[in-house]
Short mmCIF file of C-alpha atoms in Angstrom, two decimals:
data_model
loop_
_atom_site.label_atom_id
_atom_site.label_comp_id
_atom_site.label_asym_id
_atom_site.label_seq_id
_atom_site.Cartn_x
_atom_site.Cartn_y
_atom_site.Cartn_z
CA UNK A 617 83.80 114.82 48.43
CA UNK A 618 82.13 118.98 47.41
CA UNK A 619 85.66 120.02 48.19
CA UNK A 620 88.11 120.18 45.18
CA UNK A 621 90.72 117.84 45.11
CA UNK A 622 94.25 119.51 46.02
CA UNK A 623 97.48 117.71 46.92
CA UNK A 624 100.10 120.40 47.94
CA UNK A 625 103.50 118.59 48.91
CA UNK A 626 105.92 121.83 49.87
CA UNK A 627 105.19 124.54 52.41
CA UNK A 628 104.77 127.11 49.22
CA UNK A 629 102.61 124.83 47.75
CA UNK A 630 100.46 123.97 51.20
CA UNK A 631 100.60 127.81 51.93
CA UNK A 632 99.37 128.65 48.40
CA UNK A 633 96.31 126.06 48.65
CA UNK A 634 95.74 127.68 52.20
CA UNK A 635 95.41 131.15 51.03
CA UNK A 636 93.40 130.27 48.17
CA UNK A 637 91.02 128.46 50.64
CA UNK A 638 90.92 131.52 53.01
CA UNK A 639 89.95 133.99 49.79
CA UNK A 640 87.35 131.75 49.38
CA UNK A 641 85.73 131.79 52.40
CA UNK A 642 86.70 135.47 53.01
CA UNK A 643 84.52 136.05 50.23
CA UNK A 644 81.50 134.05 51.38
CA UNK A 645 81.64 135.52 54.68
CA UNK A 646 82.06 139.65 53.48
CA UNK A 647 81.64 140.29 49.80
CA UNK A 648 78.90 137.23 48.99
CA UNK A 649 77.37 137.70 52.53
CA UNK A 650 73.72 138.12 51.29
CA UNK A 651 73.99 135.28 48.88
CA UNK A 652 75.98 132.64 51.82
CA UNK A 653 73.46 133.49 54.57
CA UNK A 654 70.52 132.91 52.23
CA UNK A 655 72.11 129.34 51.20
CA UNK A 656 72.31 128.52 54.78
CA UNK A 657 68.87 127.98 55.06
CA UNK A 658 67.86 126.01 58.50
CA UNK A 659 65.04 123.96 56.80
CA UNK A 660 67.87 122.44 54.80
CA UNK A 661 69.86 119.00 55.83
CA UNK A 662 73.32 119.65 57.61
CA UNK A 663 75.46 121.97 55.53
CA UNK A 664 79.30 122.92 55.53
CA UNK A 665 81.32 125.71 54.02
CA UNK A 666 83.89 124.86 51.78
CA UNK A 667 86.67 127.13 50.56
CA UNK A 668 87.94 125.62 47.30
CA UNK A 669 91.57 125.72 46.18
CA UNK A 670 90.38 127.80 42.94
CA UNK A 671 89.58 130.67 45.27
CA UNK A 672 85.66 129.69 45.21
CA UNK A 673 83.22 128.73 48.27
CA UNK A 674 80.38 126.44 48.05
CA UNK A 675 77.82 125.53 50.76
CA UNK A 676 76.72 122.13 50.50
CA UNK A 677 76.26 118.59 52.27
CA UNK A 678 79.32 117.00 53.95
CA UNK A 679 81.18 114.06 52.25
CA UNK A 680 79.49 110.83 52.52
CA UNK A 681 82.59 108.26 52.71
CA UNK A 682 84.41 107.33 55.63
CA UNK A 683 87.45 108.53 56.53
CA UNK A 684 86.91 111.69 53.72
CA UNK A 685 89.74 112.47 51.33
CA UNK A 686 90.14 115.62 54.24
CA UNK A 687 89.43 117.09 57.09
CA UNK A 688 85.55 118.19 57.04
CA UNK A 689 84.20 121.58 57.83
CA UNK A 690 81.50 122.36 60.88
CA UNK A 691 78.37 120.24 60.08
CA UNK A 692 75.11 122.17 60.35
CA UNK A 693 76.36 125.51 60.57
CA UNK A 694 72.66 126.28 58.98
CA UNK A 695 70.78 125.25 62.06
CA UNK A 696 71.86 128.14 63.95
CA UNK A 697 71.32 130.70 61.50
CA UNK A 698 67.92 132.25 62.84
CA UNK A 699 68.93 131.68 66.60
CA UNK A 700 71.57 134.39 66.84
CA UNK A 701 71.89 137.49 65.45
CA UNK A 702 73.54 137.58 62.21
CA UNK A 703 76.90 138.96 62.90
CA UNK A 704 77.39 137.02 65.64
CA UNK A 705 76.39 133.86 63.64
CA UNK A 706 78.75 134.97 60.78
CA UNK A 707 81.57 135.04 63.61
CA UNK A 708 80.91 131.66 64.86
CA UNK A 709 80.92 130.22 61.50
CA UNK A 710 84.35 132.22 60.79
CA UNK A 711 85.66 130.75 63.84
CA UNK A 712 84.73 126.86 62.64
CA UNK A 713 86.10 128.13 59.59
CA UNK A 714 89.39 129.12 60.62
CA UNK A 715 90.02 125.52 62.55
CA UNK A 716 89.14 123.91 59.23
CA UNK A 717 91.43 125.83 57.13
CA UNK A 718 94.01 124.81 59.75
CA UNK A 719 93.25 121.37 59.73
CA UNK A 720 93.35 120.66 55.76
CA UNK A 721 96.59 122.73 55.80
CA UNK A 722 98.55 120.53 58.64
CA UNK A 723 96.92 117.60 57.05
CA UNK A 724 98.94 118.34 54.21
CA UNK A 725 101.50 119.24 56.23
CA UNK A 726 102.16 116.10 58.24
CA UNK A 727 104.03 114.79 54.76
CA UNK A 728 106.93 117.19 56.14
CA UNK A 729 106.68 115.28 59.55
CA UNK A 730 110.33 114.76 58.91
CA UNK A 731 111.42 118.64 58.64
CA UNK A 732 110.82 120.47 62.14
CA UNK A 733 111.55 123.56 60.35
CA UNK A 734 109.44 123.43 57.54
CA UNK A 735 106.51 122.79 59.46
CA UNK A 736 107.00 125.93 61.68
CA UNK A 737 107.67 127.66 58.71
CA UNK A 738 104.24 126.78 57.15
CA UNK A 739 102.63 127.39 60.85
CA UNK A 740 104.74 131.16 60.67
CA UNK A 741 103.36 131.98 57.22
CA UNK A 742 99.68 131.28 58.35
CA UNK A 743 100.10 132.93 61.68
CA UNK A 744 101.14 136.17 60.01
CA UNK A 745 97.70 136.22 58.03
CA UNK A 746 94.69 137.93 59.95
CA UNK A 747 91.92 135.00 60.68
CA UNK A 748 88.61 134.76 59.23
CA UNK A 749 87.71 135.57 62.60
CA UNK A 750 89.21 139.14 62.91
CA UNK A 751 88.58 139.69 59.47
CA UNK A 752 84.89 139.29 59.73
CA UNK A 753 84.49 141.12 63.04
CA UNK A 754 87.22 144.09 62.06
CA UNK A 755 89.16 143.42 64.68
CA UNK A 756 92.23 144.38 62.78
CA UNK A 757 92.82 147.80 62.65
CA UNK A 758 94.37 147.85 59.07
CA UNK A 759 91.49 145.65 57.46
CA UNK A 760 88.59 147.89 56.08
CA UNK A 761 85.53 146.13 56.71
CA UNK A 762 83.71 144.49 53.70
CA UNK A 763 80.65 144.84 51.91
CA UNK A 764 78.96 142.97 49.26
CA UNK A 765 79.70 146.19 46.71
CA UNK A 766 83.16 146.08 47.60
CA UNK A 767 83.94 143.92 44.33
CA UNK A 768 82.96 146.25 42.13
CA UNK A 769 84.73 148.90 44.05
CA UNK A 770 87.80 147.41 43.83
CA UNK A 771 87.26 147.03 39.89
CA UNK A 772 87.27 151.06 39.96
CA UNK A 773 90.43 151.25 41.60
CA UNK A 774 94.05 151.13 39.93
CA UNK A 775 95.11 149.03 37.86
CA UNK A 776 98.81 147.60 38.82
CA UNK A 777 100.43 148.11 42.08
CA UNK A 778 102.63 150.92 42.99
CA UNK A 779 106.31 149.45 43.47
CA UNK A 780 108.49 150.31 46.52
CA UNK A 781 111.26 152.79 45.59
CA UNK A 782 113.45 150.48 44.66
CA UNK A 783 111.40 149.18 41.80
CA UNK A 784 109.86 151.08 38.72
CA UNK A 785 106.53 152.69 39.93
CA UNK A 786 103.70 152.59 38.22
CA UNK A 787 100.11 153.70 38.64
CA UNK A 788 97.39 152.77 36.00
CA UNK A 789 94.04 153.76 36.94
CA UNK A 790 90.65 152.99 34.85
CA UNK A 791 90.35 156.06 33.37
CA UNK A 792 93.09 155.06 31.34
CA UNK A 793 95.78 157.94 32.34
CA UNK A 794 99.15 156.28 33.45
CA UNK A 795 102.21 157.60 35.27
CA UNK A 796 105.51 156.27 35.85
CA UNK A 797 107.58 157.46 38.88
CA UNK A 798 111.55 157.23 38.65
CA UNK A 799 113.40 155.84 41.20
CA UNK A 800 113.95 159.13 43.00
CA UNK A 801 110.13 159.69 43.03
CA UNK A 802 109.84 162.10 40.63
CA UNK A 803 106.66 161.49 38.95
CA UNK A 804 106.61 161.54 34.55
CA UNK A 805 103.63 160.36 32.14
CA UNK A 806 104.61 157.63 29.90
CA UNK A 807 101.75 156.16 28.65
CA UNK A 808 103.89 153.78 25.81
CA UNK A 809 105.98 152.77 28.81
CA UNK A 810 103.04 151.32 30.86
CA UNK A 811 101.43 149.87 27.96
CA UNK A 812 104.56 147.44 27.04
CA UNK A 813 105.64 147.03 30.72
CA UNK A 814 101.65 146.14 31.83
CA UNK A 815 101.35 142.27 30.62
CA UNK A 816 104.95 141.97 32.23
CA UNK A 817 103.83 143.41 35.83
CA UNK A 818 101.05 140.90 35.61
CA UNK A 819 102.94 137.87 34.85
CA UNK A 820 105.93 138.93 37.55
CA UNK A 821 103.31 139.55 40.37
CA UNK A 822 100.60 136.89 39.46
CA UNK A 823 101.71 134.49 42.70
CA UNK A 824 101.69 137.90 44.75
CA UNK A 825 99.56 137.27 48.24
CA UNK A 826 98.55 140.12 50.28
CA UNK A 827 100.24 140.42 53.48
CA UNK A 828 97.09 141.72 54.92
CA UNK A 829 93.99 139.46 53.86
CA UNK A 830 96.25 136.73 52.02
CA UNK A 831 94.32 137.37 48.32
CA UNK A 832 96.22 136.67 45.32
CA UNK A 833 97.37 139.60 43.11
CA UNK A 834 94.41 140.36 40.98
CA UNK A 835 95.20 143.64 37.91
CA UNK A 836 91.56 145.37 38.58
CA UNK A 837 92.81 146.06 42.30
CA UNK A 838 95.33 148.74 43.75
CA UNK A 839 98.51 147.16 45.43
CA UNK A 840 100.90 149.10 47.31
CA UNK A 841 104.28 147.71 48.22
CA UNK A 842 106.32 148.20 51.44
CA UNK A 843 109.57 150.12 50.73
CA UNK A 844 110.82 147.92 54.11
CA UNK A 845 109.79 144.44 54.08
CA UNK A 846 109.09 144.06 50.30
CA UNK A 847 105.68 142.69 51.01
CA UNK A 848 102.65 143.83 49.21
CA UNK A 849 99.37 144.96 50.24
CA UNK A 850 95.96 145.52 48.48
CA UNK A 851 95.33 149.35 49.10
CA UNK A 852 92.19 148.80 50.68
CA UNK A 853 93.84 146.79 53.34
CA UNK A 854 95.93 149.31 54.82
CA UNK A 855 93.66 152.01 53.59
CA UNK A 856 96.10 154.01 51.10
CA UNK A 857 94.30 155.15 48.08
CA UNK A 858 95.65 155.61 44.66
CA UNK A 859 95.53 159.42 45.13
CA UNK A 860 97.53 158.96 48.64
CA UNK A 861 99.78 156.59 47.17
CA UNK A 862 100.82 159.31 44.57
CA UNK A 863 101.69 161.66 47.21
CA UNK A 864 104.14 158.52 49.23
CA UNK A 865 107.94 158.66 48.40
CA UNK A 866 108.55 155.57 50.76
CA UNK A 867 105.65 153.22 52.01
CA UNK A 868 106.23 151.79 55.12
CA UNK A 869 103.26 149.06 56.03
CA UNK A 870 101.17 148.50 59.24
CA UNK A 871 103.36 145.84 60.49
CA UNK A 872 106.63 147.62 59.82
CA UNK A 873 105.57 150.72 61.41
CA UNK A 874 104.55 149.01 64.67
CA UNK A 875 108.30 147.48 64.36
CA UNK A 876 110.22 150.30 63.81
CA UNK A 877 108.34 153.31 64.53
CA UNK A 878 105.60 155.76 62.92
CA UNK A 879 104.58 155.35 59.13
CA UNK A 880 106.80 157.49 56.74
#
């Protein structure tokens, strides 16, 4: 089978598998969209779009064995590529990819059939993330429309997350400057402390997932933590730049703003 083998068994493992495959598909349909589009030549055989548990994507032929190891994505996505506008075709692929992601997760989730709460929790965790269709069509107001060069722009952003006011707030940018925000919100320069804690920060947040796009933590991107729900977000996903973050004493994410009033 084209898809890399993965056998998650707990709710957390299944959700991690889902977000990793989803991250690969998001990249294919946004950041790597030109490469993805070119690989879907209508002159080729039936092709499928796979998202792998290592956050990579692949356009390839479907599995030959019957039944396959895992549910298969939509077959022949390349045939319709030139029969409609590019944005409409990408939206259609996104919808079918959403269906495939759910089918894979609930294929694994079938092992949870003795625990109804676990199945509900898994669905709730998945449902909290924007669908691929919403990401591709820009229907989520907190999600910037990705572009092919967004990856390089992200690498030029701040290196470390900005923590909530209940944590030590650290910001380090690509120019090498660093600052430490104390618990009362007052900024203090402390390069030595940053260098000592930078590795620990990466280890601590290695499995952190963005509350908007579901992408996993990467030290090359700027992140910000909500002081209310304590979820983490890519700065670009909630439209917060490192410079803007420095002026925010208490950050409230879009979800908490919707629930509890305007953003602080």
